Structure formats: C-alpha cells, structure tokens
C-alpha cells in the first residue's frame, strides 16, 4: 500500500488551505484554518474539487489529478491539457518524488524553424499557430502518478467533465482576459471557438465548453492513448 504524501506541488497548485465551497457558487477566501487536510490552487472550484476527492477517501495524488483537470476547465492559464508541469512530492515515509512532464519539442522541430529565408527570426511563428505548440505533457504526467492514487480515474476526472459540460460563472478578471484576446482568437482560429462571442464577456457570464467536455470524456475512456496514439514513433 502506498503511503500518503505529506507535501505535494503539482504545476501551479499546492496543498495548503481552502474552504469547502459549493460546486457552482464560490468565493476566493484568502485565509482559513484547518485541522486535517486542505487544498489550494489558482481557482476556488479546482480547490473545492480536490477537497471533495480527499473527503471521498482519496489522497494527495488523487486531489492533485482532479485539481489539474478542473484547472484545465476553469483556469487554463494555471493548468491545461495542451501544456505540462512539474510535480514534487514528499511521502510520510521519507521518500521523495520529482516529475517533469513539461511540453517537449515535436520530433520534426529544427533549429531554424522560426527563421525566414534570410535567417531572421519571425517572432509570431514561435508565439501563435501550429509551430508554436509543443507536445503536451499534462495527460501523460497525470497517468504517471495515477498508481499512487487510491480512487479510479473515472471518479477523479468527473468534476472537470461536469464543469466543462454544464459551465461555470466567470470572474471579472477572466472576462477581461477573454475580451483582451478577442482579436487574437479571431486571427488564429479558422472557425468560431468557445471564447469568441458577438458581445463582450462580463463577470457573471457562464462559460460552457462542450468540446472540452467531449475531449475529457475521451481521455476518461482511452486513458492517455487519446494523446499519444497519433504521436510519431522514434
């Protein structure tokens, strides 16, 4: 039986303090005292999902997986399926664990891929579009630590699927972020995507991400295969 880690950092989330919050109504408390276990992350809904997993019998690894997946829905800047991260964990028995699952360069990446014919850098090539993307590491990282978790993956991913499918209320900061990037969304996407709309976003609007929910469902069914099956073999 695996020992429960007493300290863990997963990408941009660590386990510290957070009040028990309703799944669809939340606040951003800054300070709270707890007696046993707690979770803190970049978004209250992600923290609450991790806390509920621990209350259901999960350990810190279970909570870390759930928090990462929920962040991909409610705060993708702090954790997303197309990115990656790091984990540092300390077990109660003294064992330490460090995992690097950051994105990696595609196999066909080359030294000059962001240069023009004259050898000058083309900045947007490394910032926007297909060439700017690395091979995602998030999903592979989550399944790498799954053997240390106690609950089935289907249960751990359920909160993220629910929030993507049913939607959640965005904050003023998130609305501003969507509005500030509206021009970029239009320029780099051939069709309309979920963050694009006819009127500006405002605090209190509900964001529903059906395509993301479907992607999460595929990950639930196929495990990491949905992200690895199409990668070229070395």
mmCIF file with all atom_site columns, C-alpha atoms in Angstrom:
data_model
loop_
_atom_site.group_PDB
_atom_site.id
_atom_site.type_symbol
_atom_site.label_atom_id
_atom_site.label_alt_id
_atom_site.label_comp_id
_atom_site.label_asym_id
_atom_site.label_entity_id
_atom_site.label_seq_id
_atom_site.pdbx_PDB_ins_code
_atom_site.Cartn_x
_atom_site.Cartn_y
_atom_site.Cartn_z
_atom_site.occupancy
_atom_site.B_iso_or_equiv
_atom_site.pdbx_formal_charge
_atom_site.auth_seq_id
_atom_site.auth_comp_id
_atom_site.auth_asym_id
_atom_site.auth_atom_id
_atom_site.pdbx_PDB_model_num
ATOM 1   C CA . UNK A 1 1   ? 0.000   0.000  0.000   1.00 0.00 ? 1   UNK A CA 1
ATOM 2   C CA . UNK A 1 2   ? 1.357   3.416  -0.919  1.00 0.00 ? 2   UNK A CA 1
ATOM 3   C CA . UNK A 1 3   ? 1.897   5.942  1.837   1.00 0.00 ? 3   UNK A CA 1
ATOM 4   C CA . UNK A 1 4   ? 0.069   9.228  1.557   1.00 0.00 ? 4   UNK A CA 1
ATOM 5   C CA . UNK A 1 5   ? 2.438   12.089 0.674   1.00 0.00 ? 5   UNK A CA 1
ATOM 6   C CA . UNK A 1 6   ? 2.514   14.903 3.189   1.00 0.00 ? 6   UNK A CA 1
ATOM 7   C CA . UNK A 1 7   ? 3.707   17.574 0.765   1.00 0.00 ? 7   UNK A CA 1
ATOM 8   C CA . UNK A 1 8   ? 2.981   17.932 -2.905  1.00 0.00 ? 8   UNK A CA 1
ATOM 9   C CA . UNK A 1 9   ? 3.322   20.598 -5.578  1.00 0.00 ? 9   UNK A CA 1
ATOM 10  C CA . UNK A 1 10  ? 1.710   19.990 -8.962  1.00 0.00 ? 10  UNK A CA 1
ATOM 11  C CA . UNK A 1 11  ? 2.441   22.564 -11.658 1.00 0.00 ? 11  UNK A CA 1
ATOM 12  C CA . UNK A 1 12  ? 0.843   25.711 -10.234 1.00 0.00 ? 12  UNK A CA 1
ATOM 13  C CA . UNK A 1 13  ? -1.131  24.125 -7.424  1.00 0.00 ? 13  UNK A CA 1
ATOM 14  C CA . UNK A 1 14  ? -0.079  23.114 -3.905  1.00 0.00 ? 14  UNK A CA 1
ATOM 15  C CA . UNK A 1 15  ? -1.961  21.708 -0.978  1.00 0.00 ? 15  UNK A CA 1
ATOM 16  C CA . UNK A 1 16  ? -2.495  24.224 1.797   1.00 0.00 ? 16  UNK A CA 1
ATOM 17  C CA . UNK A 1 17  ? -5.826  25.820 2.709   1.00 0.00 ? 17  UNK A CA 1
ATOM 18  C CA . UNK A 1 18  ? -9.275  26.274 1.163   1.00 0.00 ? 18  UNK A CA 1
ATOM 19  C CA . UNK A 1 19  ? -12.833 26.387 2.472   1.00 0.00 ? 19  UNK A CA 1
ATOM 20  C CA . UNK A 1 20  ? -15.435 23.871 1.409   1.00 0.00 ? 20  UNK A CA 1
ATOM 21  C CA . UNK A 1 21  ? -17.265 25.534 -1.459  1.00 0.00 ? 21  UNK A CA 1
ATOM 22  C CA . UNK A 1 22  ? -20.383 24.864 -3.459  1.00 0.00 ? 22  UNK A CA 1
ATOM 23  C CA . UNK A 1 23  ? -19.633 23.370 -6.888  1.00 0.00 ? 23  UNK A CA 1
ATOM 24  C CA . UNK A 1 24  ? -21.100 26.275 -8.825  1.00 0.00 ? 24  UNK A CA 1
ATOM 25  C CA . UNK A 1 25  ? -21.025 29.169 -6.341  1.00 0.00 ? 25  UNK A CA 1
ATOM 26  C CA . UNK A 1 26  ? -17.725 30.180 -4.834  1.00 0.00 ? 26  UNK A CA 1
ATOM 27  C CA . UNK A 1 27  ? -15.649 32.940 -3.297  1.00 0.00 ? 27  UNK A CA 1
ATOM 28  C CA . UNK A 1 28  ? -11.914 33.470 -3.103  1.00 0.00 ? 28  UNK A CA 1
ATOM 29  C CA . UNK A 1 29  ? -11.112 33.317 0.606   1.00 0.00 ? 29  UNK A CA 1
ATOM 30  C CA . UNK A 1 30  ? -7.578  34.413 1.448   1.00 0.00 ? 30  UNK A CA 1
ATOM 31  C CA . UNK A 1 31  ? -7.142  32.784 4.859   1.00 0.00 ? 31  UNK A CA 1
ATOM 32  C CA . UNK A 1 32  ? -8.594  29.808 6.694   1.00 0.00 ? 32  UNK A CA 1
ATOM 33  C CA . UNK A 1 33  ? -7.501  27.420 9.458   1.00 0.00 ? 33  UNK A CA 1
ATOM 34  C CA . UNK A 1 34  ? -7.987  23.652 9.043   1.00 0.00 ? 34  UNK A CA 1
ATOM 35  C CA . UNK A 1 35  ? -7.362  20.629 11.223  1.00 0.00 ? 35  UNK A CA 1
ATOM 36  C CA . UNK A 1 36  ? -6.540  17.783 8.826   1.00 0.00 ? 36  UNK A CA 1
ATOM 37  C CA . UNK A 1 37  ? -6.215  18.306 5.063   1.00 0.00 ? 37  UNK A CA 1
ATOM 38  C CA . UNK A 1 38  ? -6.863  21.105 2.605   1.00 0.00 ? 38  UNK A CA 1
ATOM 39  C CA . UNK A 1 39  ? -6.241  22.089 -0.999  1.00 0.00 ? 39  UNK A CA 1
ATOM 40  C CA . UNK A 1 40  ? -5.326  25.395 -2.596  1.00 0.00 ? 40  UNK A CA 1
ATOM 41  C CA . UNK A 1 41  ? -4.943  26.256 -6.261  1.00 0.00 ? 41  UNK A CA 1
ATOM 42  C CA . UNK A 1 42  ? -5.403  29.140 -8.697  1.00 0.00 ? 42  UNK A CA 1
ATOM 43  C CA . UNK A 1 43  ? -9.204  28.751 -8.727  1.00 0.00 ? 43  UNK A CA 1
ATOM 44  C CA . UNK A 1 44  ? -11.696 28.022 -5.962  1.00 0.00 ? 44  UNK A CA 1
ATOM 45  C CA . UNK A 1 45  ? -13.654 25.479 -7.993  1.00 0.00 ? 45  UNK A CA 1
ATOM 46  C CA . UNK A 1 46  ? -10.490 23.441 -8.596  1.00 0.00 ? 46  UNK A CA 1
ATOM 47  C CA . UNK A 1 47  ? -9.551  23.605 -4.920  1.00 0.00 ? 47  UNK A CA 1
ATOM 48  C CA . UNK A 1 48  ? -13.027 22.502 -3.884  1.00 0.00 ? 48  UNK A CA 1
ATOM 49  C CA . UNK A 1 49  ? -12.978 19.582 -6.324  1.00 0.00 ? 49  UNK A CA 1
ATOM 50  C CA . UNK A 1 50  ? -9.675  18.398 -4.869  1.00 0.00 ? 50  UNK A CA 1
ATOM 51  C CA . UNK A 1 51  ? -11.006 18.754 -1.333  1.00 0.00 ? 51  UNK A CA 1
ATOM 52  C CA . UNK A 1 52  ? -14.096 16.699 -2.150  1.00 0.00 ? 52  UNK A CA 1
ATOM 53  C CA . UNK A 1 53  ? -11.878 13.956 -3.595  1.00 0.00 ? 53  UNK A CA 1
ATOM 54  C CA . UNK A 1 54  ? -9.920  13.791 -0.346  1.00 0.00 ? 54  UNK A CA 1
ATOM 55  C CA . UNK A 1 55  ? -13.158 13.638 1.651   1.00 0.00 ? 55  UNK A CA 1
ATOM 56  C CA . UNK A 1 56  ? -14.231 10.733 -0.560  1.00 0.00 ? 56  UNK A CA 1
ATOM 57  C CA . UNK A 1 57  ? -11.187 8.737  0.541   1.00 0.00 ? 57  UNK A CA 1
ATOM 58  C CA . UNK A 1 58  ? -8.581  9.971  -1.894  1.00 0.00 ? 58  UNK A CA 1
ATOM 59  C CA . UNK A 1 59  ? -5.055  11.038 -1.018  1.00 0.00 ? 59  UNK A CA 1
ATOM 60  C CA . UNK A 1 60  ? -2.947  13.977 -2.169  1.00 0.00 ? 60  UNK A CA 1
ATOM 61  C CA . UNK A 1 61  ? -2.264  12.327 -5.539  1.00 0.00 ? 61  UNK A CA 1
ATOM 62  C CA . UNK A 1 62  ? -5.984  11.906 -6.169  1.00 0.00 ? 62  UNK A CA 1
ATOM 63  C CA . UNK A 1 63  ? -6.536  15.558 -5.301  1.00 0.00 ? 63  UNK A CA 1
ATOM 64  C CA . UNK A 1 64  ? -3.630  16.677 -7.489  1.00 0.00 ? 64  UNK A CA 1
ATOM 65  C CA . UNK A 1 65  ? -5.041  14.871 -10.520 1.00 0.00 ? 65  UNK A CA 1
ATOM 66  C CA . UNK A 1 66  ? -8.529  16.285 -10.013 1.00 0.00 ? 66  UNK A CA 1
ATOM 67  C CA . UNK A 1 67  ? -7.258  19.819 -9.397  1.00 0.00 ? 67  UNK A CA 1
ATOM 68  C CA . UNK A 1 68  ? -5.139  19.755 -12.553 1.00 0.00 ? 68  UNK A CA 1
ATOM 69  C CA . UNK A 1 69  ? -8.063  18.556 -14.665 1.00 0.00 ? 69  UNK A CA 1
ATOM 70  C CA . UNK A 1 70  ? -10.503 21.093 -13.230 1.00 0.00 ? 70  UNK A CA 1
ATOM 71  C CA . UNK A 1 71  ? -7.988  23.898 -13.759 1.00 0.00 ? 71  UNK A CA 1
ATOM 72  C CA . UNK A 1 72  ? -7.949  22.900 -17.429 1.00 0.00 ? 72  UNK A CA 1
ATOM 73  C CA . UNK A 1 73  ? -11.626 23.882 -17.463 1.00 0.00 ? 73  UNK A CA 1
ATOM 74  C CA . UNK A 1 74  ? -11.901 26.878 -15.136 1.00 0.00 ? 74  UNK A CA 1
ATOM 75  C CA . UNK A 1 75  ? -8.407  28.410 -15.224 1.00 0.00 ? 75  UNK A CA 1
ATOM 76  C CA . UNK A 1 76  ? -6.411  27.053 -18.184 1.00 0.00 ? 76  UNK A CA 1
ATOM 77  C CA . UNK A 1 77  ? -3.620  29.570 -17.605 1.00 0.00 ? 77  UNK A CA 1
ATOM 78  C CA . UNK A 1 78  ? -2.704  27.590 -14.476 1.00 0.00 ? 78  UNK A CA 1
ATOM 79  C CA . UNK A 1 79  ? -3.170  24.107 -15.889 1.00 0.00 ? 79  UNK A CA 1
ATOM 80  C CA . UNK A 1 80  ? -4.368  22.806 -19.236 1.00 0.00 ? 80  UNK A CA 1
ATOM 81  C CA . UNK A 1 81  ? -4.455  19.703 -21.379 1.00 0.00 ? 81  UNK A CA 1
ATOM 82  C CA . UNK A 1 82  ? -2.224  21.273 -24.030 1.00 0.00 ? 82  UNK A CA 1
ATOM 83  C CA . UNK A 1 83  ? 0.550   22.140 -21.594 1.00 0.00 ? 83  UNK A CA 1
ATOM 84  C CA . UNK A 1 84  ? 2.567   20.403 -18.937 1.00 0.00 ? 84  UNK A CA 1
ATOM 85  C CA . UNK A 1 85  ? 4.027   20.829 -15.498 1.00 0.00 ? 85  UNK A CA 1
ATOM 86  C CA . UNK A 1 86  ? 6.145   19.573 -12.642 1.00 0.00 ? 86  UNK A CA 1
ATOM 87  C CA . UNK A 1 87  ? 5.427   17.603 -9.508  1.00 0.00 ? 87  UNK A CA 1
ATOM 88  C CA . UNK A 1 88  ? 7.396   17.460 -6.269  1.00 0.00 ? 88  UNK A CA 1
ATOM 89  C CA . UNK A 1 89  ? 6.089   15.143 -3.547  1.00 0.00 ? 89  UNK A CA 1
ATOM 90  C CA . UNK A 1 90  ? 7.331   14.083 -0.114  1.00 0.00 ? 90  UNK A CA 1
ATOM 91  C CA . UNK A 1 91  ? 5.935   10.870 1.367   1.00 0.00 ? 91  UNK A CA 1
ATOM 92  C CA . UNK A 1 92  ? 5.338   10.371 5.070   1.00 0.00 ? 92  UNK A CA 1
ATOM 93  C CA . UNK A 1 93  ? 7.844   7.501  4.991   1.00 0.00 ? 93  UNK A CA 1
ATOM 94  C CA . UNK A 1 94  ? 10.613  9.820  3.820   1.00 0.00 ? 94  UNK A CA 1
ATOM 95  C CA . UNK A 1 95  ? 10.583  9.072  0.086   1.00 0.00 ? 95  UNK A CA 1
ATOM 96  C CA . UNK A 1 96  ? 10.769  12.000 -2.321  1.00 0.00 ? 96  UNK A CA 1
ATOM 97  C CA . UNK A 1 97  ? 9.354   12.168 -5.845  1.00 0.00 ? 97  UNK A CA 1
ATOM 98  C CA . UNK A 1 98  ? 10.099  14.686 -8.605  1.00 0.00 ? 98  UNK A CA 1
ATOM 99  C CA . UNK A 1 99  ? 8.426   14.513 -12.013 1.00 0.00 ? 99  UNK A CA 1
ATOM 100 C CA . UNK A 1 100 ? 8.967   16.714 -15.073 1.00 0.00 ? 100 UNK A CA 1
ATOM 101 C CA . UNK A 1 101 ? 6.096   16.478 -17.534 1.00 0.00 ? 101 UNK A CA 1
ATOM 102 C CA . UNK A 1 102 ? 6.536   19.797 -19.303 1.00 0.00 ? 102 UNK A CA 1
ATOM 103 C CA . UNK A 1 103 ? 5.889   20.029 -23.026 1.00 0.00 ? 103 UNK A CA 1
ATOM 104 C CA . UNK A 1 104 ? 8.586   18.777 -25.381 1.00 0.00 ? 104 UNK A CA 1
ATOM 105 C CA . UNK A 1 105 ? 9.514   19.843 -28.887 1.00 0.00 ? 105 UNK A CA 1
ATOM 106 C CA . UNK A 1 106 ? 7.922   17.867 -31.763 1.00 0.00 ? 106 UNK A CA 1
ATOM 107 C CA . UNK A 1 107 ? 10.173  15.317 -33.461 1.00 0.00 ? 107 UNK A CA 1
ATOM 108 C CA . UNK A 1 108 ? 10.316  17.432 -36.621 1.00 0.00 ? 108 UNK A CA 1
ATOM 109 C CA . UNK A 1 109 ? 11.319  20.592 -34.772 1.00 0.00 ? 109 UNK A CA 1
ATOM 110 C CA . UNK A 1 110 ? 14.526  22.145 -36.098 1.00 0.00 ? 110 UNK A CA 1
ATOM 111 C CA . UNK A 1 111 ? 16.944  24.883 -35.151 1.00 0.00 ? 111 UNK A CA 1
ATOM 112 C CA . UNK A 1 112 ? 15.808  27.217 -37.930 1.00 0.00 ? 112 UNK A CA 1
ATOM 113 C CA . UNK A 1 113 ? 12.055  26.607 -37.802 1.00 0.00 ? 113 UNK A CA 1
ATOM 114 C CA . UNK A 1 114 ? 11.328  30.143 -36.588 1.00 0.00 ? 114 UNK A CA 1
ATOM 115 C CA . UNK A 1 115 ? 13.610  31.899 -39.109 1.00 0.00 ? 115 UNK A CA 1
ATOM 116 C CA . UNK A 1 116 ? 12.812  33.340 -42.527 1.00 0.00 ? 116 UNK A CA 1
ATOM 117 C CA . UNK A 1 117 ? 14.840  32.576 -45.666 1.00 0.00 ? 117 UNK A CA 1
ATOM 118 C CA . UNK A 1 118 ? 17.330  35.268 -44.752 1.00 0.00 ? 118 UNK A CA 1
ATOM 119 C CA . UNK A 1 119 ? 17.904  33.747 -41.328 1.00 0.00 ? 119 UNK A CA 1
ATOM 120 C CA . UNK A 1 120 ? 15.989  36.418 -39.427 1.00 0.00 ? 120 UNK A CA 1
ATOM 121 C CA . UNK A 1 121 ? 13.617  35.425 -36.608 1.00 0.00 ? 121 UNK A CA 1
ATOM 122 C CA . UNK A 1 122 ? 9.880   35.615 -37.259 1.00 0.00 ? 122 UNK A CA 1
ATOM 123 C CA . UNK A 1 123 ? 8.539   36.214 -33.709 1.00 0.00 ? 123 UNK A CA 1
ATOM 124 C CA . UNK A 1 124 ? 4.918   35.212 -34.309 1.00 0.00 ? 124 UNK A CA 1
ATOM 125 C CA . UNK A 1 125 ? 5.921   31.759 -35.534 1.00 0.00 ? 125 UNK A CA 1
ATOM 126 C CA . UNK A 1 126 ? 7.045   30.876 -32.013 1.00 0.00 ? 126 UNK A CA 1
ATOM 127 C CA . UNK A 1 127 ? 4.027   32.524 -30.360 1.00 0.00 ? 127 UNK A CA 1
ATOM 128 C CA . UNK A 1 128 ? 0.991   31.685 -32.491 1.00 0.00 ? 128 UNK A CA 1
ATOM 129 C CA . UNK A 1 129 ? -0.116  28.781 -34.655 1.00 0.00 ? 129 UNK A CA 1
ATOM 130 C CA . UNK A 1 130 ? 0.916   25.154 -35.001 1.00 0.00 ? 130 UNK A CA 1
ATOM 131 C CA . UNK A 1 131 ? 4.683   25.719 -34.904 1.00 0.00 ? 131 UNK A CA 1
ATOM 132 C CA . UNK A 1 132 ? 4.423   27.420 -31.503 1.00 0.00 ? 132 UNK A CA 1
ATOM 133 C CA . UNK A 1 133 ? 2.939   24.321 -29.846 1.00 0.00 ? 133 UNK A CA 1
ATOM 134 C CA . UNK A 1 134 ? 4.894   21.657 -28.019 1.00 0.00 ? 134 UNK A CA 1
ATOM 135 C CA . UNK A 1 135 ? 3.880   18.044 -27.467 1.00 0.00 ? 135 UNK A CA 1
ATOM 136 C CA . UNK A 1 136 ? 1.532   18.192 -24.425 1.00 0.00 ? 136 UNK A CA 1
ATOM 137 C CA . UNK A 1 137 ? 2.728   16.527 -21.245 1.00 0.00 ? 137 UNK A CA 1
ATOM 138 C CA . UNK A 1 138 ? -0.182  17.103 -18.839 1.00 0.00 ? 138 UNK A CA 1
ATOM 139 C CA . UNK A 1 139 ? -2.180  13.949 -19.536 1.00 0.00 ? 139 UNK A CA 1
ATOM 140 C CA . UNK A 1 140 ? 0.889   11.712 -19.553 1.00 0.00 ? 140 UNK A CA 1
ATOM 141 C CA . UNK A 1 141 ? 2.016   13.258 -16.272 1.00 0.00 ? 141 UNK A CA 1
ATOM 142 C CA . UNK A 1 142 ? -1.315  12.609 -14.588 1.00 0.00 ? 142 UNK A CA 1
ATOM 143 C CA . UNK A 1 143 ? -1.300  8.963  -15.596 1.00 0.00 ? 143 UNK A CA 1
ATOM 144 C CA . UNK A 1 144 ? 2.310   8.645  -14.442 1.00 0.00 ? 144 UNK A CA 1
ATOM 145 C CA . UNK A 1 145 ? 1.241   9.428  -10.867 1.00 0.00 ? 145 UNK A CA 1
ATOM 146 C CA . UNK A 1 146 ? -2.095  7.586  -11.021 1.00 0.00 ? 146 UNK A CA 1
ATOM 147 C CA . UNK A 1 147 ? -0.611  4.381  -9.483  1.00 0.00 ? 147 UNK A CA 1
ATOM 148 C CA . UNK A 1 148 ? -0.055  6.369  -6.261  1.00 0.00 ? 148 UNK A CA 1
ATOM 149 C CA . UNK A 1 149 ? -3.706  7.467  -6.143  1.00 0.00 ? 149 UNK A CA 1
ATOM 150 C CA . UNK A 1 150 ? -6.467  5.492  -4.400  1.00 0.00 ? 150 UNK A CA 1
ATOM 151 C CA . UNK A 1 151 ? -9.595  6.306  -6.405  1.00 0.00 ? 151 UNK A CA 1
ATOM 152 C CA . UNK A 1 152 ? -10.437 5.298  -10.012 1.00 0.00 ? 152 UNK A CA 1
ATOM 153 C CA . UNK A 1 153 ? -9.549  7.809  -12.719 1.00 0.00 ? 153 UNK A CA 1
ATOM 154 C CA . UNK A 1 154 ? -13.178 7.907  -13.826 1.00 0.00 ? 154 UNK A CA 1
ATOM 155 C CA . UNK A 1 155 ? -14.061 9.426  -10.460 1.00 0.00 ? 155 UNK A CA 1
ATOM 156 C CA . UNK A 1 156 ? -11.140 11.866 -10.495 1.00 0.00 ? 156 UNK A CA 1
ATOM 157 C CA . UNK A 1 157 ? -11.970 13.334 -13.901 1.00 0.00 ? 157 UNK A CA 1
ATOM 158 C CA . UNK A 1 158 ? -15.738 13.599 -13.277 1.00 0.00 ? 158 UNK A CA 1
ATOM 159 C CA . UNK A 1 159 ? -15.702 17.141 -11.770 1.00 0.00 ? 159 UNK A CA 1
ATOM 160 C CA . UNK A 1 160 ? -13.828 18.535 -14.773 1.00 0.00 ? 160 UNK A CA 1
ATOM 161 C CA . UNK A 1 161 ? -16.253 16.944 -17.221 1.00 0.00 ? 161 UNK A CA 1
ATOM 162 C CA . UNK A 1 162 ? -19.227 18.282 -15.275 1.00 0.00 ? 162 UNK A CA 1
ATOM 163 C CA . UNK A 1 163 ? -17.882 21.847 -15.147 1.00 0.00 ? 163 UNK A CA 1
ATOM 164 C CA . UNK A 1 164 ? -16.998 21.842 -18.843 1.00 0.00 ? 164 UNK A CA 1
ATOM 165 C CA . UNK A 1 165 ? -20.394 20.456 -19.846 1.00 0.00 ? 165 UNK A CA 1
ATOM 166 C CA . UNK A 1 166 ? -22.635 22.477 -17.515 1.00 0.00 ? 166 UNK A CA 1
ATOM 167 C CA . UNK A 1 167 ? -20.481 25.587 -17.405 1.00 0.00 ? 167 UNK A CA 1
ATOM 168 C CA . UNK A 1 168 ? -19.291 27.843 -14.613 1.00 0.00 ? 168 UNK A CA 1
ATOM 169 C CA . UNK A 1 169 ? -19.570 31.536 -13.814 1.00 0.00 ? 169 UNK A CA 1
ATOM 170 C CA . UNK A 1 170 ? -16.535 33.560 -14.887 1.00 0.00 ? 170 UNK A CA 1
ATOM 171 C CA . UNK A 1 171 ? -14.925 36.330 -12.863 1.00 0.00 ? 171 UNK A CA 1
ATOM 172 C CA . UNK A 1 172 ? -14.257 39.940 -13.910 1.00 0.00 ? 172 UNK A CA 1
ATOM 173 C CA . UNK A 1 173 ? -10.593 39.051 -14.446 1.00 0.00 ? 173 UNK A CA 1
ATOM 174 C CA . UNK A 1 174 ? -11.463 36.152 -16.741 1.00 0.00 ? 174 UNK A CA 1
ATOM 175 C CA . UNK A 1 175 ? -13.934 38.291 -18.691 1.00 0.00 ? 175 UNK A CA 1
ATOM 176 C CA . UNK A 1 176 ? -11.236 40.923 -19.216 1.00 0.00 ? 176 UNK A CA 1
ATOM 177 C CA . UNK A 1 177 ? -8.786  38.274 -20.374 1.00 0.00 ? 177 UNK A CA 1
ATOM 178 C CA . UNK A 1 178 ? -11.240 36.924 -22.957 1.00 0.00 ? 178 UNK A CA 1
ATOM 179 C CA . UNK A 1 179 ? -12.062 40.421 -24.203 1.00 0.00 ? 179 UNK A CA 1
ATOM 180 C CA . UNK A 1 180 ? -8.415  41.494 -24.381 1.00 0.00 ? 180 UNK A CA 1
ATOM 181 C CA . UNK A 1 181 ? -7.590  38.470 -26.538 1.00 0.00 ? 181 UNK A CA 1
ATOM 182 C CA . UNK A 1 182 ? -10.659 38.644 -28.797 1.00 0.00 ? 182 UNK A CA 1
ATOM 183 C CA . UNK A 1 183 ? -8.649  39.871 -31.784 1.00 0.00 ? 183 UNK A CA 1
ATOM 184 C CA . UNK A 1 184 ? -6.085  37.097 -31.384 1.00 0.00 ? 184 UNK A CA 1
ATOM 185 C CA . UNK A 1 185 ? -8.837  34.484 -31.119 1.00 0.00 ? 185 UNK A CA 1
ATOM 186 C CA . UNK A 1 186 ? -10.286 35.680 -34.419 1.00 0.00 ? 186 UNK A CA 1
ATOM 187 C CA . UNK A 1 187 ? -6.926  35.852 -36.158 1.00 0.00 ? 187 UNK A CA 1
ATOM 188 C CA . UNK A 1 188 ? -5.570  32.418 -35.263 1.00 0.00 ? 188 UNK A CA 1
ATOM 189 C CA . UNK A 1 189 ? -8.781  30.375 -35.475 1.00 0.00 ? 189 UNK A CA 1
ATOM 190 C CA . UNK A 1 190 ? -10.370 29.466 -38.786 1.00 0.00 ? 190 UNK A CA 1
ATOM 191 C CA . UNK A 1 191 ? -13.790 28.974 -37.222 1.00 0.00 ? 191 UNK A CA 1
ATOM 192 C CA . UNK A 1 192 ? -15.594 30.306 -34.179 1.00 0.00 ? 192 UNK A CA 1
ATOM 193 C CA . UNK A 1 193 ? -14.363 28.936 -30.878 1.00 0.00 ? 193 UNK A CA 1
ATOM 194 C CA . UNK A 1 194 ? -15.853 28.951 -27.405 1.00 0.00 ? 194 UNK A CA 1
ATOM 195 C CA . UNK A 1 195 ? -14.109 32.114 -26.200 1.00 0.00 ? 195 UNK A CA 1
ATOM 196 C CA . UNK A 1 196 ? -15.406 34.141 -29.165 1.00 0.00 ? 196 UNK A CA 1
ATOM 197 C CA . UNK A 1 197 ? -18.816 35.789 -28.960 1.00 0.00 ? 197 UNK A CA 1
ATOM 198 C CA . UNK A 1 198 ? -20.798 38.647 -30.504 1.00 0.00 ? 198 UNK A CA 1
ATOM 199 C CA . UNK A 1 199 ? -20.761 40.793 -27.353 1.00 0.00 ? 199 UNK A CA 1
ATOM 200 C CA . UNK A 1 200 ? -18.019 41.358 -24.754 1.00 0.00 ? 200 UNK A CA 1
ATOM 201 C CA . UNK A 1 201 ? -17.706 38.976 -21.846 1.00 0.00 ? 201 UNK A CA 1
ATOM 202 C CA . UNK A 1 202 ? -18.745 40.225 -18.409 1.00 0.00 ? 202 UNK A CA 1
ATOM 203 C CA . UNK A 1 203 ? -18.358 38.979 -14.851 1.00 0.00 ? 203 UNK A CA 1
ATOM 204 C CA . UNK A 1 204 ? -21.217 36.609 -14.082 1.00 0.00 ? 204 UNK A CA 1
ATOM 205 C CA . UNK A 1 205 ? -21.428 35.138 -17.582 1.00 0.00 ? 205 UNK A CA 1
ATOM 206 C CA . UNK A 1 206 ? -21.467 31.344 -17.800 1.00 0.00 ? 206 UNK A CA 1
ATOM 207 C CA . UNK A 1 207 ? -18.802 29.629 -19.880 1.00 0.00 ? 207 UNK A CA 1
ATOM 208 C CA . UNK A 1 208 ? -19.822 26.261 -21.348 1.00 0.00 ? 208 UNK A CA 1
ATOM 209 C CA . UNK A 1 209 ? -17.115 24.217 -23.117 1.00 0.00 ? 209 UNK A CA 1
ATOM 210 C CA . UNK A 1 210 ? -18.800 21.298 -24.849 1.00 0.00 ? 210 UNK A CA 1
ATOM 211 C CA . UNK A 1 211 ? -15.794 20.354 -26.999 1.00 0.00 ? 211 UNK A CA 1
ATOM 212 C CA . UNK A 1 212 ? -13.538 20.283 -23.946 1.00 0.00 ? 212 UNK A CA 1
ATOM 213 C CA . UNK A 1 213 ? -16.069 18.121 -22.104 1.00 0.00 ? 213 UNK A CA 1
ATOM 214 C CA . UNK A 1 214 ? -16.034 15.666 -25.007 1.00 0.00 ? 214 UNK A CA 1
ATOM 215 C CA . UNK A 1 215 ? -12.215 15.615 -25.008 1.00 0.00 ? 215 UNK A CA 1
ATOM 216 C CA . UNK A 1 216 ? -12.186 14.877 -21.291 1.00 0.00 ? 216 UNK A CA 1
ATOM 217 C CA . UNK A 1 217 ? -14.670 12.063 -21.844 1.00 0.00 ? 217 UNK A CA 1
ATOM 218 C CA . UNK A 1 218 ? -12.349 10.556 -24.455 1.00 0.00 ? 218 UNK A CA 1
ATOM 219 C CA . UNK A 1 219 ? -9.440  10.738 -22.019 1.00 0.00 ? 219 UNK A CA 1
ATOM 220 C CA . UNK A 1 220 ? -11.627 9.029  -19.409 1.00 0.00 ? 220 UNK A CA 1
ATOM 221 C CA . UNK A 1 221 ? -12.313 6.162  -21.807 1.00 0.00 ? 221 UNK A CA 1
ATOM 222 C CA . UNK A 1 222 ? -8.960  5.793  -23.569 1.00 0.00 ? 222 UNK A CA 1
ATOM 223 C CA . UNK A 1 223 ? -6.613  6.854  -20.746 1.00 0.00 ? 223 UNK A CA 1
ATOM 224 C CA . UNK A 1 224 ? -3.542  8.617  -22.163 1.00 0.00 ? 224 UNK A CA 1
ATOM 225 C CA . UNK A 1 225 ? -3.976  6.891  -25.519 1.00 0.00 ? 225 UNK A CA 1
ATOM 226 C CA . UNK A 1 226 ? -6.064  9.753  -26.898 1.00 0.00 ? 226 UNK A CA 1
ATOM 227 C CA . UNK A 1 227 ? -2.995  11.978 -26.599 1.00 0.00 ? 227 UNK A CA 1
ATOM 228 C CA . UNK A 1 228 ? -0.258  9.504  -27.517 1.00 0.00 ? 228 UNK A CA 1
ATOM 229 C CA . UNK A 1 229 ? -1.652  7.286  -30.254 1.00 0.00 ? 229 UNK A CA 1
ATOM 230 C CA . UNK A 1 230 ? -1.058  9.827  -33.031 1.00 0.00 ? 230 UNK A CA 1
ATOM 231 C CA . UNK A 1 231 ? 2.462   10.853 -31.998 1.00 0.00 ? 231 UNK A CA 1
ATOM 232 C CA . UNK A 1 232 ? 5.236   9.758  -34.412 1.00 0.00 ? 232 UNK A CA 1
ATOM 233 C CA . UNK A 1 233 ? 7.396   6.905  -33.200 1.00 0.00 ? 233 UNK A CA 1
ATOM 234 C CA . UNK A 1 234 ? 11.147  7.324  -32.842 1.00 0.00 ? 234 UNK A CA 1
#
